[in-house]
XYZ file of C-alpha atoms in Angstrom:
338
model
C 151.997 73.554 61.351
C 148.413 71.744 63.199
C 147.088 68.369 63.183
C 143.463 68.154 63.587
C 141.596 64.800 64.618
C 138.019 64.228 64.350
C 135.266 61.863 65.330
C 131.364 61.916 64.777
C 129.867 62.986 68.925
C 127.722 60.149 68.631
C 127.817 58.191 72.054
C 125.769 54.938 73.745
C 126.187 53.102 77.032
C 127.360 49.857 76.539
C 127.773 46.441 78.639
C 128.378 44.661 75.234
C 132.381 42.726 75.131
C 133.350 44.366 71.682
C 136.728 42.561 70.502
C 138.563 43.298 67.366
C 135.167 45.354 65.581
C 137.316 47.773 64.864
C 140.849 48.888 62.926
C 142.151 51.914 65.153
C 141.605 53.740 68.621
C 139.992 56.799 66.142
C 137.057 53.807 65.039
C 137.261 51.975 68.226
C 136.379 54.255 70.887
C 135.255 52.479 74.100
C 135.691 54.571 77.030
C 134.662 54.003 80.991
C 132.650 56.682 83.007
C 132.356 55.181 86.662
C 130.939 51.838 86.631
C 129.649 52.093 82.732
C 131.326 51.845 79.634
C 130.410 53.543 76.356
C 131.552 53.641 73.003
C 131.756 56.983 71.309
C 132.193 58.214 67.167
C 132.121 55.770 64.717
C 131.798 52.907 66.698
C 128.798 54.113 68.330
C 127.348 54.525 64.540
C 128.277 50.662 63.734
C 127.684 49.154 66.966
C 124.947 50.964 68.895
C 121.556 50.353 68.621
C 120.088 54.139 69.329
C 123.169 56.235 69.958
C 122.801 59.767 70.816
C 124.775 63.296 70.618
C 124.862 66.173 72.688
C 122.734 69.487 72.198
C 125.147 72.626 73.498
C 125.294 70.052 76.741
C 126.678 71.963 79.811
C 130.386 70.918 80.913
C 129.534 69.073 83.736
C 127.439 66.908 81.776
C 128.196 63.178 81.012
C 128.571 64.030 77.614
C 130.656 66.843 77.501
C 132.891 64.764 79.977
C 132.906 61.885 77.656
C 133.876 63.725 74.426
C 136.677 65.555 76.230
C 138.329 62.553 77.268
C 137.652 60.788 73.953
C 139.435 64.092 72.106
C 142.273 63.602 74.878
C 142.701 59.893 73.946
C 142.482 60.194 70.365
C 145.004 62.733 70.156
C 147.731 60.778 70.970
C 149.285 62.827 73.989
C 151.344 60.823 76.869
C 151.003 61.206 80.318
C 154.170 62.945 80.828
C 153.239 66.684 79.784
C 151.020 68.421 81.551
C 148.363 70.194 78.968
C 146.832 73.900 78.250
C 143.332 73.024 76.811
C 140.961 75.727 75.457
C 137.748 75.051 74.676
C 134.359 77.003 72.963
C 131.052 77.559 74.149
C 128.313 79.292 72.603
C 128.087 82.967 73.215
C 124.608 82.500 74.648
C 126.031 80.141 77.256
C 129.384 81.123 77.779
C 129.414 83.555 80.470
C 126.998 80.683 82.384
C 129.618 77.705 81.846
C 132.727 79.061 81.871
C 133.445 78.755 85.475
C 132.342 75.406 85.491
C 134.057 74.457 82.379
C 137.392 75.380 83.977
C 136.775 74.333 87.387
C 135.213 70.479 86.161
C 138.201 69.907 82.978
C 140.824 71.130 84.896
C 143.165 68.400 87.142
C 143.836 64.670 86.780
C 142.225 62.743 85.082
C 142.064 59.007 84.583
C 141.054 57.978 80.766
C 140.038 54.091 80.561
C 139.680 52.617 77.607
C 139.392 49.116 75.839
C 141.974 48.311 73.492
C 140.791 45.265 72.832
C 137.923 46.960 70.404
C 141.062 47.358 67.872
C 142.985 44.007 68.585
C 145.158 45.415 70.817
C 146.077 44.096 74.551
C 146.686 46.022 77.476
C 144.863 48.015 80.512
C 143.844 50.915 78.458
C 144.703 53.397 81.433
C 146.124 56.978 80.377
C 146.772 59.594 83.539
C 146.719 62.935 82.152
C 146.985 66.197 83.740
C 144.932 69.281 82.381
C 146.902 71.953 84.026
C 145.139 74.953 82.847
C 141.827 75.431 80.868
C 140.499 78.503 78.779
C 137.328 78.896 77.521
C 136.389 81.018 74.780
C 133.166 82.001 72.996
C 133.155 80.279 69.624
C 133.067 82.733 67.303
C 136.132 84.529 68.683
C 138.254 81.576 68.491
C 137.154 81.702 64.795
C 138.304 85.566 64.918
C 141.656 83.861 66.492
C 141.946 81.547 63.937
C 141.714 84.295 61.198
C 143.966 87.044 62.737
C 146.802 84.541 63.952
C 146.440 81.993 61.361
C 147.864 81.318 57.863
C 145.565 84.158 56.439
C 146.925 86.424 58.903
C 143.429 88.867 58.568
C 144.064 92.785 59.457
C 141.222 94.973 59.710
C 137.701 94.721 60.875
C 135.584 91.782 59.319
C 132.510 89.670 60.064
C 132.239 86.115 61.347
C 129.519 83.984 60.707
C 129.867 80.701 62.292
C 126.879 77.955 60.987
C 127.154 74.889 63.131
C 124.636 72.119 64.080
C 123.327 73.638 67.339
C 123.792 77.422 66.864
C 124.862 79.796 64.524
C 127.136 82.369 66.182
C 127.717 85.725 64.845
C 130.326 88.175 66.029
C 132.425 91.615 64.779
C 136.174 91.719 65.132
C 138.268 94.692 64.654
C 141.975 95.447 65.135
C 140.837 97.108 68.418
C 139.075 94.008 69.603
C 135.760 92.081 69.547
C 132.269 94.138 69.456
C 129.944 93.291 71.820
C 127.024 94.459 70.185
C 127.248 92.270 67.292
C 127.835 89.017 69.354
C 124.767 86.656 69.478
C 123.783 83.188 69.354
C 120.687 81.669 67.364
C 119.340 77.984 66.318
C 121.825 76.558 63.989
C 121.559 73.556 61.733
C 119.154 71.235 63.528
C 116.517 73.823 62.774
C 116.571 73.157 59.389
C 116.873 69.283 59.838
C 113.554 69.435 62.214
C 111.741 71.208 59.236
C 112.820 68.791 56.765
C 111.479 65.583 59.088
C 108.048 67.488 59.503
C 108.188 67.620 55.674
C 108.763 64.011 55.716
C 106.462 62.847 57.903
C 103.652 63.957 55.863
C 104.321 61.046 53.186
C 106.562 58.961 55.078
C 106.664 56.575 57.974
C 109.723 57.930 59.673
C 109.097 56.022 63.396
C 112.697 54.082 62.991
C 114.550 57.006 61.874
C 116.432 58.769 64.520
C 117.537 62.352 64.764
C 121.226 61.306 63.864
C 119.574 59.019 61.014
C 118.107 62.108 59.543
C 120.808 64.706 60.175
C 123.125 62.508 58.118
C 120.689 61.996 55.445
C 120.156 65.930 55.290
C 123.975 66.049 54.879
C 124.075 63.155 52.008
C 120.971 64.918 50.525
C 119.256 61.465 50.516
C 117.457 58.649 52.745
C 116.669 55.099 52.252
C 112.803 54.414 53.548
C 111.426 50.783 53.054
C 114.375 50.026 50.935
C 113.516 52.832 48.682
C 116.263 55.439 48.324
C 114.634 59.166 48.879
C 115.897 62.200 46.946
C 115.982 64.945 49.491
C 117.336 67.754 47.787
C 114.138 69.457 46.742
C 113.103 69.567 50.498
C 116.506 69.879 51.654
C 116.541 73.460 49.716
C 112.850 74.536 51.206
C 114.168 73.481 54.546
C 116.963 75.499 54.660
C 115.074 78.561 52.493
C 112.788 78.603 55.922
C 115.294 78.230 58.438
C 116.795 81.528 56.646
C 114.038 83.537 56.347
C 112.816 82.645 59.839
C 115.947 82.631 62.420
C 118.878 83.372 59.928
C 118.024 86.699 58.371
C 116.403 88.461 61.451
C 120.119 87.186 63.317
C 122.437 88.509 60.593
C 120.348 91.725 60.178
C 120.716 92.710 63.848
C 124.511 92.323 62.922
C 125.500 93.952 59.853
C 123.625 97.300 60.113
C 124.612 100.613 59.240
C 126.512 101.550 62.089
C 128.792 98.281 61.786
C 129.092 98.219 58.421
C 130.817 101.686 58.507
C 133.542 99.722 60.470
C 133.178 96.590 57.942
C 131.888 94.987 54.831
C 133.752 92.090 54.960
C 131.850 88.725 56.022
C 133.772 85.063 56.713
C 131.405 82.087 56.737
C 132.663 78.962 58.843
C 131.116 75.972 60.561
C 129.677 72.874 58.799
C 126.919 74.783 57.401
C 129.445 76.529 55.297
C 129.085 73.310 52.945
C 125.596 73.656 51.859
C 124.871 75.584 49.069
C 121.451 76.623 49.344
C 122.564 78.882 52.585
C 124.901 80.376 50.867
C 122.848 81.594 47.984
C 120.657 83.111 50.662
C 123.248 84.988 52.094
C 124.610 86.170 48.807
C 121.003 87.670 47.609
C 120.847 89.252 51.131
C 124.271 90.495 51.040
C 125.880 90.038 47.736
C 125.550 93.901 46.942
C 126.441 95.717 50.003
C 129.454 93.004 51.541
C 132.375 91.085 50.257
C 131.210 87.054 51.340
C 134.091 84.786 51.822
C 133.978 81.066 52.630
C 136.934 80.047 54.708
C 139.316 77.395 54.279
C 138.327 74.084 56.140
C 134.890 76.047 57.539
C 134.617 73.157 59.866
C 137.605 72.940 61.882
C 138.495 76.972 62.203
C 137.376 77.119 65.381
C 139.292 74.276 66.783
C 142.554 75.653 65.266
C 141.684 79.287 67.149
C 141.587 77.158 70.468
C 144.896 75.498 69.677
C 146.282 79.143 69.007
C 144.952 80.719 72.265
C 146.580 77.670 74.275
C 149.627 78.201 72.183
C 149.467 81.663 73.598
C 149.828 80.685 76.971
C 152.869 78.663 76.915
C 155.992 80.225 77.267
C 158.244 77.307 77.931
C 158.110 73.591 77.258
C 156.442 72.949 80.371
C 153.129 72.340 79.232
C 151.298 70.790 75.902
C 148.975 73.234 74.144
C 145.678 71.348 73.171
C 142.518 72.831 71.658
C 139.234 71.106 71.616
C 135.972 71.370 70.180
C 133.160 69.397 71.350
C 130.630 70.125 68.783
C 126.526 68.401 68.479
C 128.180 66.679 64.958
C 131.826 66.444 65.182
C 134.607 66.444 68.699
C 137.517 67.798 66.681
C 140.800 67.852 68.641
C 144.147 70.253 67.031
C 148.066 69.663 68.336
C 150.929 71.818 67.491
C 152.956 69.438 65.073
C 155.997 71.275 66.868
């Protein structure tokens, strides 16, 4: 069994003293990077004036390193045991950033947080050692979770992971990953941008950030000038346009005659799997030729795969296996319960 902790990938630099403004570490993430303090997650959403989130940031960027430290902090690990950490990258940047990720994240880290935010005393200093780092393409991690997790899938199957930053595609067989089916395409942010363009034709969005619009996209409504605007119709059109322009061509390249001869099973995961309008488009195109299934807890499938991969490297109790998914919307960390 495993536990998954998650928090919003929002962040913002701050010089403000924050005392008793949150009820826990998870809702009161304030971390120091160099000479600057940053608030993350729900604290950035509540206290930040213009929080931002990364979009497929490189592992050596401040955003990635900040979220990496925040994930370790929220996991509750101690400084006593070195960590074996697996993270993931989109297929489009995997070869470009893999070595950089391993070199940047491996080694000793001093994580300085501010416990006063959630009403506790102390220095908030956690020294940890990341003894080993492994990096997987995100879709491969999803395959690992399907094969080695609770469902123990066998045989060949397609995996489509709909994230905010990218859509990841892949085909897994008992022999391994089919390379010509691996790919990345723009993710759900493409549909959010379409929605923004549609709204700008009738409303003033000058005070709406991309983060606020993304939340409105997920909720299906938005407040403008103290009026509640129903977005479900516009969202459906935006998703249909996204599917026609991006998703269908990407999936059509993968679900071809040659690959259908290997399998006609499709697993859907990622946060985009919660959008019924997107699922309807997929079923309309592939429902007659393939079995389409949304996995349980689709948003956390990747991080479960990262954890399982880390566990594969542990031969004794000398290292603690950890899986970390630094996402554009949510950052998740998974630990084995035993």
